[in-house]
Every structure is written in structure tokens, then in C-alpha cells.
Short mmCIF file of C-alpha atoms in Angstrom, two decimals:
data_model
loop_
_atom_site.label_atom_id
_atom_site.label_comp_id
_atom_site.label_asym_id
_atom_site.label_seq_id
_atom_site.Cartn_x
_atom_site.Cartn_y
_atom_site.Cartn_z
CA UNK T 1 14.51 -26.42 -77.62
CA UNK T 2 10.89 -25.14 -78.05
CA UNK T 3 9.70 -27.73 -75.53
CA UNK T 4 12.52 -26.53 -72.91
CA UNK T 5 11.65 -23.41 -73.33
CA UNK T 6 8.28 -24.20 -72.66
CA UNK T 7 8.95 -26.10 -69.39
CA UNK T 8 11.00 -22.88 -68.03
CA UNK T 9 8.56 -20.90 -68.58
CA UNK T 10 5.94 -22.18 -67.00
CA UNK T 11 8.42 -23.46 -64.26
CA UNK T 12 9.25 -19.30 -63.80
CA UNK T 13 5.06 -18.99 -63.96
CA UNK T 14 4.38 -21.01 -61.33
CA UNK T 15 7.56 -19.66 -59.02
CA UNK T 16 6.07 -16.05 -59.48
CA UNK T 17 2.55 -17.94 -58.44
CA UNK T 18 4.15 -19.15 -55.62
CA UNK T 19 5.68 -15.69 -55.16
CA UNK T 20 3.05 -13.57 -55.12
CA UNK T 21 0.97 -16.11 -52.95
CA UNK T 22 3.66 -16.20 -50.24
CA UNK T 23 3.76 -12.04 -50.51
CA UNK T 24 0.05 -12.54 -49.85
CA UNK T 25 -0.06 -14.31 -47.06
CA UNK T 26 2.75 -12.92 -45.32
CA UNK T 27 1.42 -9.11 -45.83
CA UNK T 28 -2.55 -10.36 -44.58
CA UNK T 29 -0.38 -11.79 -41.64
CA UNK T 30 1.72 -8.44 -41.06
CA UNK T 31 -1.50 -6.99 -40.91
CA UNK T 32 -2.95 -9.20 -38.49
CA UNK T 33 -0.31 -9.16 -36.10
CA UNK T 34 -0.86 -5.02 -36.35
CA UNK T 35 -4.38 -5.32 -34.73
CA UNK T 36 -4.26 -5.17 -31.36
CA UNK T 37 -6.50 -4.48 -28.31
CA UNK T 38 -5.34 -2.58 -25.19
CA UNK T 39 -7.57 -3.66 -22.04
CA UNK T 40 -7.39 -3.04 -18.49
CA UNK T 41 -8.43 -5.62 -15.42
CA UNK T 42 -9.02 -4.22 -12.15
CA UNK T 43 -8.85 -6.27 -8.84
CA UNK T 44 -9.86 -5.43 -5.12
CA UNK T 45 -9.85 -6.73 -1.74
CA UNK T 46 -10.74 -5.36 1.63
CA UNK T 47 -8.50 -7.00 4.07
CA UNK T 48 -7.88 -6.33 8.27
CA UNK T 49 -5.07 -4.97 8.92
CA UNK T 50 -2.26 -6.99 10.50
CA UNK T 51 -0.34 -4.35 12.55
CA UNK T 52 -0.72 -1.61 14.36
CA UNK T 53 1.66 1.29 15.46
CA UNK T 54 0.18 3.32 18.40
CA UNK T 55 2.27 6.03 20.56
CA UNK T 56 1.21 7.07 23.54
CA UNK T 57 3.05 10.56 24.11
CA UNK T 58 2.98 12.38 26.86
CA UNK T 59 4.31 16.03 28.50
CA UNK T 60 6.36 17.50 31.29
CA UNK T 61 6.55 20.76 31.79
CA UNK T 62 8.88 22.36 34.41
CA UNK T 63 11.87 24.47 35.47
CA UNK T 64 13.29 21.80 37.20
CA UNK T 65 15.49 19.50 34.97
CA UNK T 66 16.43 16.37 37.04
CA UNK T 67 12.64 16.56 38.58
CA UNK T 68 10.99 16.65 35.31
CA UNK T 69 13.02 13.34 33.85
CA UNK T 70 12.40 11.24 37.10
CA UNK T 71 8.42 12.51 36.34
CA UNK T 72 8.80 10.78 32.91
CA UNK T 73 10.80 7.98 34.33
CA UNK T 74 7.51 7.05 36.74
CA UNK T 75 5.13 7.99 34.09
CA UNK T 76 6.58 5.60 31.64
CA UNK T 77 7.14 3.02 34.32
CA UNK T 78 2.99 3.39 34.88
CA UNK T 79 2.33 3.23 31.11
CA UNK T 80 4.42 0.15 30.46
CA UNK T 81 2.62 -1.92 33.84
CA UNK T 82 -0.78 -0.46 32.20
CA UNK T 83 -0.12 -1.91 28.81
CA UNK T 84 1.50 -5.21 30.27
CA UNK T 85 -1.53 -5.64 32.46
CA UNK T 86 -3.81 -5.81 29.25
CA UNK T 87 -2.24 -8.55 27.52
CA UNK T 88 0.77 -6.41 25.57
CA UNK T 89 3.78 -8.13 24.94
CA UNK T 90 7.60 -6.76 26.95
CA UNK T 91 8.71 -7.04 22.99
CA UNK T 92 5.98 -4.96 21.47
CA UNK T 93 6.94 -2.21 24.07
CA UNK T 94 9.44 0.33 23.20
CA UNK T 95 10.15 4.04 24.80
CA UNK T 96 11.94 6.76 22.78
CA UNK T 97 14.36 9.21 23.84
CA UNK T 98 12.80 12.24 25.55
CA UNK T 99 12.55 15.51 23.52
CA UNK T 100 13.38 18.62 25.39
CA UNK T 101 12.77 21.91 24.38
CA UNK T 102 14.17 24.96 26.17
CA UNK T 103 11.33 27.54 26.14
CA UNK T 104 14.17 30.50 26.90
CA UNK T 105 15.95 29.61 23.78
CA UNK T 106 13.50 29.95 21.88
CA UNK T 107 14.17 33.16 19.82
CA UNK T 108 10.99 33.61 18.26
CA UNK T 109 8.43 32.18 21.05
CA UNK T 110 6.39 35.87 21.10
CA UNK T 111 4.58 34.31 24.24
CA UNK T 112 7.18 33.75 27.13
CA UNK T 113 6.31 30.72 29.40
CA UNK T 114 6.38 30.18 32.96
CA UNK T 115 8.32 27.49 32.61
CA UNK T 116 11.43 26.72 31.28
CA UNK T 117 11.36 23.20 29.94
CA UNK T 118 8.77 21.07 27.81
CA UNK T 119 9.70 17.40 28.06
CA UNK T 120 7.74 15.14 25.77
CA UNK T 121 8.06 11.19 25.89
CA UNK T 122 6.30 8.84 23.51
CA UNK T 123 5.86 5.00 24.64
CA UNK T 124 5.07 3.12 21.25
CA UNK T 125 3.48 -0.12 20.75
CA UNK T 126 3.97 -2.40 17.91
CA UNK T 127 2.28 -5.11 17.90
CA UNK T 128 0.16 -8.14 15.79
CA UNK T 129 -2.44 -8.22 17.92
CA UNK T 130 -4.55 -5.71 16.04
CA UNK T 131 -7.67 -5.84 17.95
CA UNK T 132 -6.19 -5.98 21.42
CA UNK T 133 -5.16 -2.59 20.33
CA UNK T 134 -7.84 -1.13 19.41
CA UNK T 135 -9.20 -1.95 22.83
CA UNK T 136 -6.68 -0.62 24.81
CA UNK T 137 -7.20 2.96 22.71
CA UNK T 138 -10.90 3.04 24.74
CA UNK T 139 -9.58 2.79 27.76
CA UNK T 140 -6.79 5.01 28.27
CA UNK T 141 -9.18 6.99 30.59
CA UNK T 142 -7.50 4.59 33.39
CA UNK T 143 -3.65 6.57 32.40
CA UNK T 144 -5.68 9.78 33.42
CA UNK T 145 -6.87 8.49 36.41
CA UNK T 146 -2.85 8.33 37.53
CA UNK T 147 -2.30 11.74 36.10
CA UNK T 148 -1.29 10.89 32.73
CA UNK T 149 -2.54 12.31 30.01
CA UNK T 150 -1.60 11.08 26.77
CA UNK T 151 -2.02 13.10 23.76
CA UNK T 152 -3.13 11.49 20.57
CA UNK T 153 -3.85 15.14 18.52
CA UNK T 154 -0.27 15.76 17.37
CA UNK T 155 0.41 14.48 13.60
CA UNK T 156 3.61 13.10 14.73
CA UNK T 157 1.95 10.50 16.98
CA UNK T 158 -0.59 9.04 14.71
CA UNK T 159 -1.66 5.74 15.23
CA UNK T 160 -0.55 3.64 12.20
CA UNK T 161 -2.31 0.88 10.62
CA UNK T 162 0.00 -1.48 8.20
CA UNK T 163 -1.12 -4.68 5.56
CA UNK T 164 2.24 -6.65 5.45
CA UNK T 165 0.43 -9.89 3.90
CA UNK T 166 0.69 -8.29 0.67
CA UNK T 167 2.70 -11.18 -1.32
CA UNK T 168 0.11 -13.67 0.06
CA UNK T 169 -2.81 -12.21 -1.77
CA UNK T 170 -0.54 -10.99 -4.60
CA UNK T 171 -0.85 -14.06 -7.10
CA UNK T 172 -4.37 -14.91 -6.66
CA UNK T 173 -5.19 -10.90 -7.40
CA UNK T 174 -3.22 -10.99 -10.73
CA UNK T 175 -4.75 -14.03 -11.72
CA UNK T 176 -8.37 -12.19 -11.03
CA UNK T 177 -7.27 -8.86 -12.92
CA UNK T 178 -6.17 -10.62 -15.95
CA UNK T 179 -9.51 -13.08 -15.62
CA UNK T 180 -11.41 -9.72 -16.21
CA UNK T 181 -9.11 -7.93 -18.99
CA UNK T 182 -9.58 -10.93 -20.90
CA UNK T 183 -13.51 -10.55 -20.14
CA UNK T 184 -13.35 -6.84 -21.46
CA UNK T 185 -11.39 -7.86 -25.08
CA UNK T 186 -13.78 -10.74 -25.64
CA UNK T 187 -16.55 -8.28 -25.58
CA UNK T 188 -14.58 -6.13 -27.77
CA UNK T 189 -13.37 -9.03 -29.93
CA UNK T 190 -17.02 -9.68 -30.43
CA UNK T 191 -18.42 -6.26 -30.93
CA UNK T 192 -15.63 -6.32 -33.54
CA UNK T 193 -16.64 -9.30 -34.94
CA UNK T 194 -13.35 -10.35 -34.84
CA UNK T 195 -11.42 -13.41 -32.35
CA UNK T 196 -9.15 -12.52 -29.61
CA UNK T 197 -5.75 -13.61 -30.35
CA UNK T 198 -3.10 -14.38 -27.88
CA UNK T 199 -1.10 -11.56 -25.66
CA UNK T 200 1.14 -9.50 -27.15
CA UNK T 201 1.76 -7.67 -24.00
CA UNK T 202 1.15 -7.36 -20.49
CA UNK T 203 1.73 -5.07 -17.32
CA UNK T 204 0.70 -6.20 -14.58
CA UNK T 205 0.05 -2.83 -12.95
CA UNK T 206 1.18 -1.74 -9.26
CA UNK T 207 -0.97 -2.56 -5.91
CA UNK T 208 -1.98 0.21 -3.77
CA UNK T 209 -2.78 0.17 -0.12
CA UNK T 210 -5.27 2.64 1.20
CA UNK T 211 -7.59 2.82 4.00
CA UNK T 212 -11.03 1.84 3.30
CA UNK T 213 -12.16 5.37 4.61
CA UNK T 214 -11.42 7.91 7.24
CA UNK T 215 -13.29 6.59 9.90
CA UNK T 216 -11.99 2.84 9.75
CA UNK T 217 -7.95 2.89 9.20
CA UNK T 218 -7.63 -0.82 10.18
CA UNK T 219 -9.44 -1.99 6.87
CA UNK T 220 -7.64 -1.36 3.71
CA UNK T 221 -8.60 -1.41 0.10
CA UNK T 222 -5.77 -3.45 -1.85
CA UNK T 223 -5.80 -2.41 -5.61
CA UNK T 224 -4.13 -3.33 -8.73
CA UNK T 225 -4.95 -2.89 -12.49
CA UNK T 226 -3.26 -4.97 -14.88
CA UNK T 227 -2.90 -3.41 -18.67
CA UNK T 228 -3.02 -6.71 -21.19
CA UNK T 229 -2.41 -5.77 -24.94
CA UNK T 230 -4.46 -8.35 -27.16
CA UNK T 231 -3.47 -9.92 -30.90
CA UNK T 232 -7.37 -9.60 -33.16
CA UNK T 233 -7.80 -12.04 -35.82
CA UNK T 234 -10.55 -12.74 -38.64
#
């Protein structure tokens, strides 16, 4: 009996060994896991834009109604050949409906004008062909040599560069931004004196489109930072 009870209890000793080691271990794990890193990775391009949206409006002012629409009728007729005859596209050419405003109706126009009507067209290209476009812009000097004169001032009629390529540079821009967030916890890691660890999280941010600067529309800055969270380990 002495000798069993011998064997349990050193059975129930080394179970409580194996206990409290397991308890160990598991709580210097738990604590492991708890030490994370938060980084972020930035990536940028400058890419061309790949479209272009450029109105060309244009006014009539009269008291004569039918008059004033076969004016705009000839007008757009001449802006249409003029675009054609530079290498624009019958499918990047489009003409909106005229906007007439009634200068007698007006209630609160302070400054009565001589005429009744103000008739304003817009011709819009949309069109690929980027630099073609830009060329054109220089010389619509010809449109005022046929008495046309296209206003470019009003914020309605703002000439519109787009990026639409977006999902083609998409992958290769993620892969850079996490390239450097895992450059900036390595350096932290170290400082730490400590190893980076695997992910324990990752967002991988949202891309923003911008203009490069005021003065050059048709290049845009494409952004994204991704946020990576980092395991640290001994």
C-alpha cells in the first residue's frame, strides 16, 4: 500500500509539473500573440490621363425665337465639321439640348436686357485620344474666326480629365504598399529587438485620384496607403 501510494503521488507530482508547464507556455504565448505592431505603406504613381471631357459652349442672344435656334443649328453644324476636320471621331461627338432662358421672366434680374432670350448650346467631346485634345483646345481661335465664340470660363463647362485604368495598376500598387509596411515593422521589430511575426491584420487602404497640380489636370497622382497590423515575437 505504501509503495502505491508512493507511485500516485508522484504520478499527481508530475501531472501538476506538467500542469503548471502547459499554464506556462500557454500564458508566455497569450502574451505574445498580444504584441502587435500597427504600420502603414504608402504607394504612388503619376499616370496620363486616358480621357478627356471637353465642352465647347456657346451663346445666342436674341428676341427672335425661331432665328436664334437656326443660329445654333449652323453654329453647331460649324463646330462639329471643325472638330471632324481635326481627326475627332462622329462617336466622340455629342450636342446637348439648348438651354433657354427668358430674360422677361426673370423676377429678380435688377438689370433689364435688350433682349429677350439667352440661348446657350454646349457641343461635348469625349474622347480617348487625350492628346489630340489638348491640341484642338489651342486652336479654337479658328471657331472665332466664323463668329463663334466658345466660352470655357463657366464652372459648368469644365474640361474634365478621367484615369479609368485604375484596376490595371491596382494589384501591382498593393503589392508595393505592403512591400514598404513590412519595411517600416522590420525597422521597428529591430529597434525593438524583437522579430516580426506574421499579419494579424490588414487594410488595404482606398486609392485616390487627384490631379498632379493645378496647372497640369491630365496627370494624376494615384494614391493608396495600406494599414498592416504585425504579430512581435522574442
Amino acid at each position: 500500500m505504501m509503495k502505491n501510494g508512493i507511485l500516485g503521488s508522484i504520478i499527481i507530482a508530475v501531472g501538476l509539473l506538467s500542469l503548471g508547464l502547459a499554464v506556462r507556455s500557454g500564458i508566455k504565448i497569450f502574451s505574445q500573440r498580444d504584441r502587435t505592431i500597427s504600420v502603414k505603406g504608402l504607394a504612388e504613381r503619376e499616370v496620363p490621363a486616358d480621357k478627356v471631357i471637353w465642352p465647347l459652349p456657346f451663346k445666342e442672344v436674341g428676341n427672335d425665337l425661331p432665328m436664334l435656334y437656326d443660329n445654333l443649328k449652323t453654329k453647331n453644324r460649324a463646330i462639329v465639321s471643325f472638330l471632324k476636320s481635326k481627326g475627332i471621331a462622329d462617336e466622340e461627338i455629342g450636342i446637348s439640348a439648348p438651354q433657354v432662358v427668358d430674360m422677361q421672366a426673370e423676377r429678380y434680374n435688377v438689370n433689364p436686357s435688350p433682349f429677350r432670350y439667352n440661348i446657350t448650346s454646349v457641343v461635348i467631346v469625349m474622347s480617348d485620344n487625350v492628346d489630340l485634345v489638348r491640341e484642338l483646345m489651342s486652336e479654337q481661335g479658328e471657331l472665332l474666326k466664323q463668329g463663334i465664340a466658345v466660352s470655357g470660363q463657366d464652372y459648368q463647362y469644365q474640361v474634365q480629365f478621367l484615369f479609368t485604368k485604375l484596376n490595371d495598376i491596382k494589384p501591382s500598387m498593393i503589392e508595393e504598399a505592403t512591400k514598404n509596411a513590412r519595411v517600416a515593422a522590420e525597422k521597428f521589430a529591430k529597434d525593438s529587438e524583437s522579430k516580426l511575426g506574421k499579419i494579424q491584420s490588414a487594410n488595404q487602404g482606398q486609392f485616390t485620384v487627384t490631379d498632379r497640380d493645378a496647372n497640369t489636370p491630365y496627370v494624376k497622382n494615384v494614391r493608396v496607403v495600406s494599414t498592416i497590423n504585425y504579430y512581435l515575437k522574442d
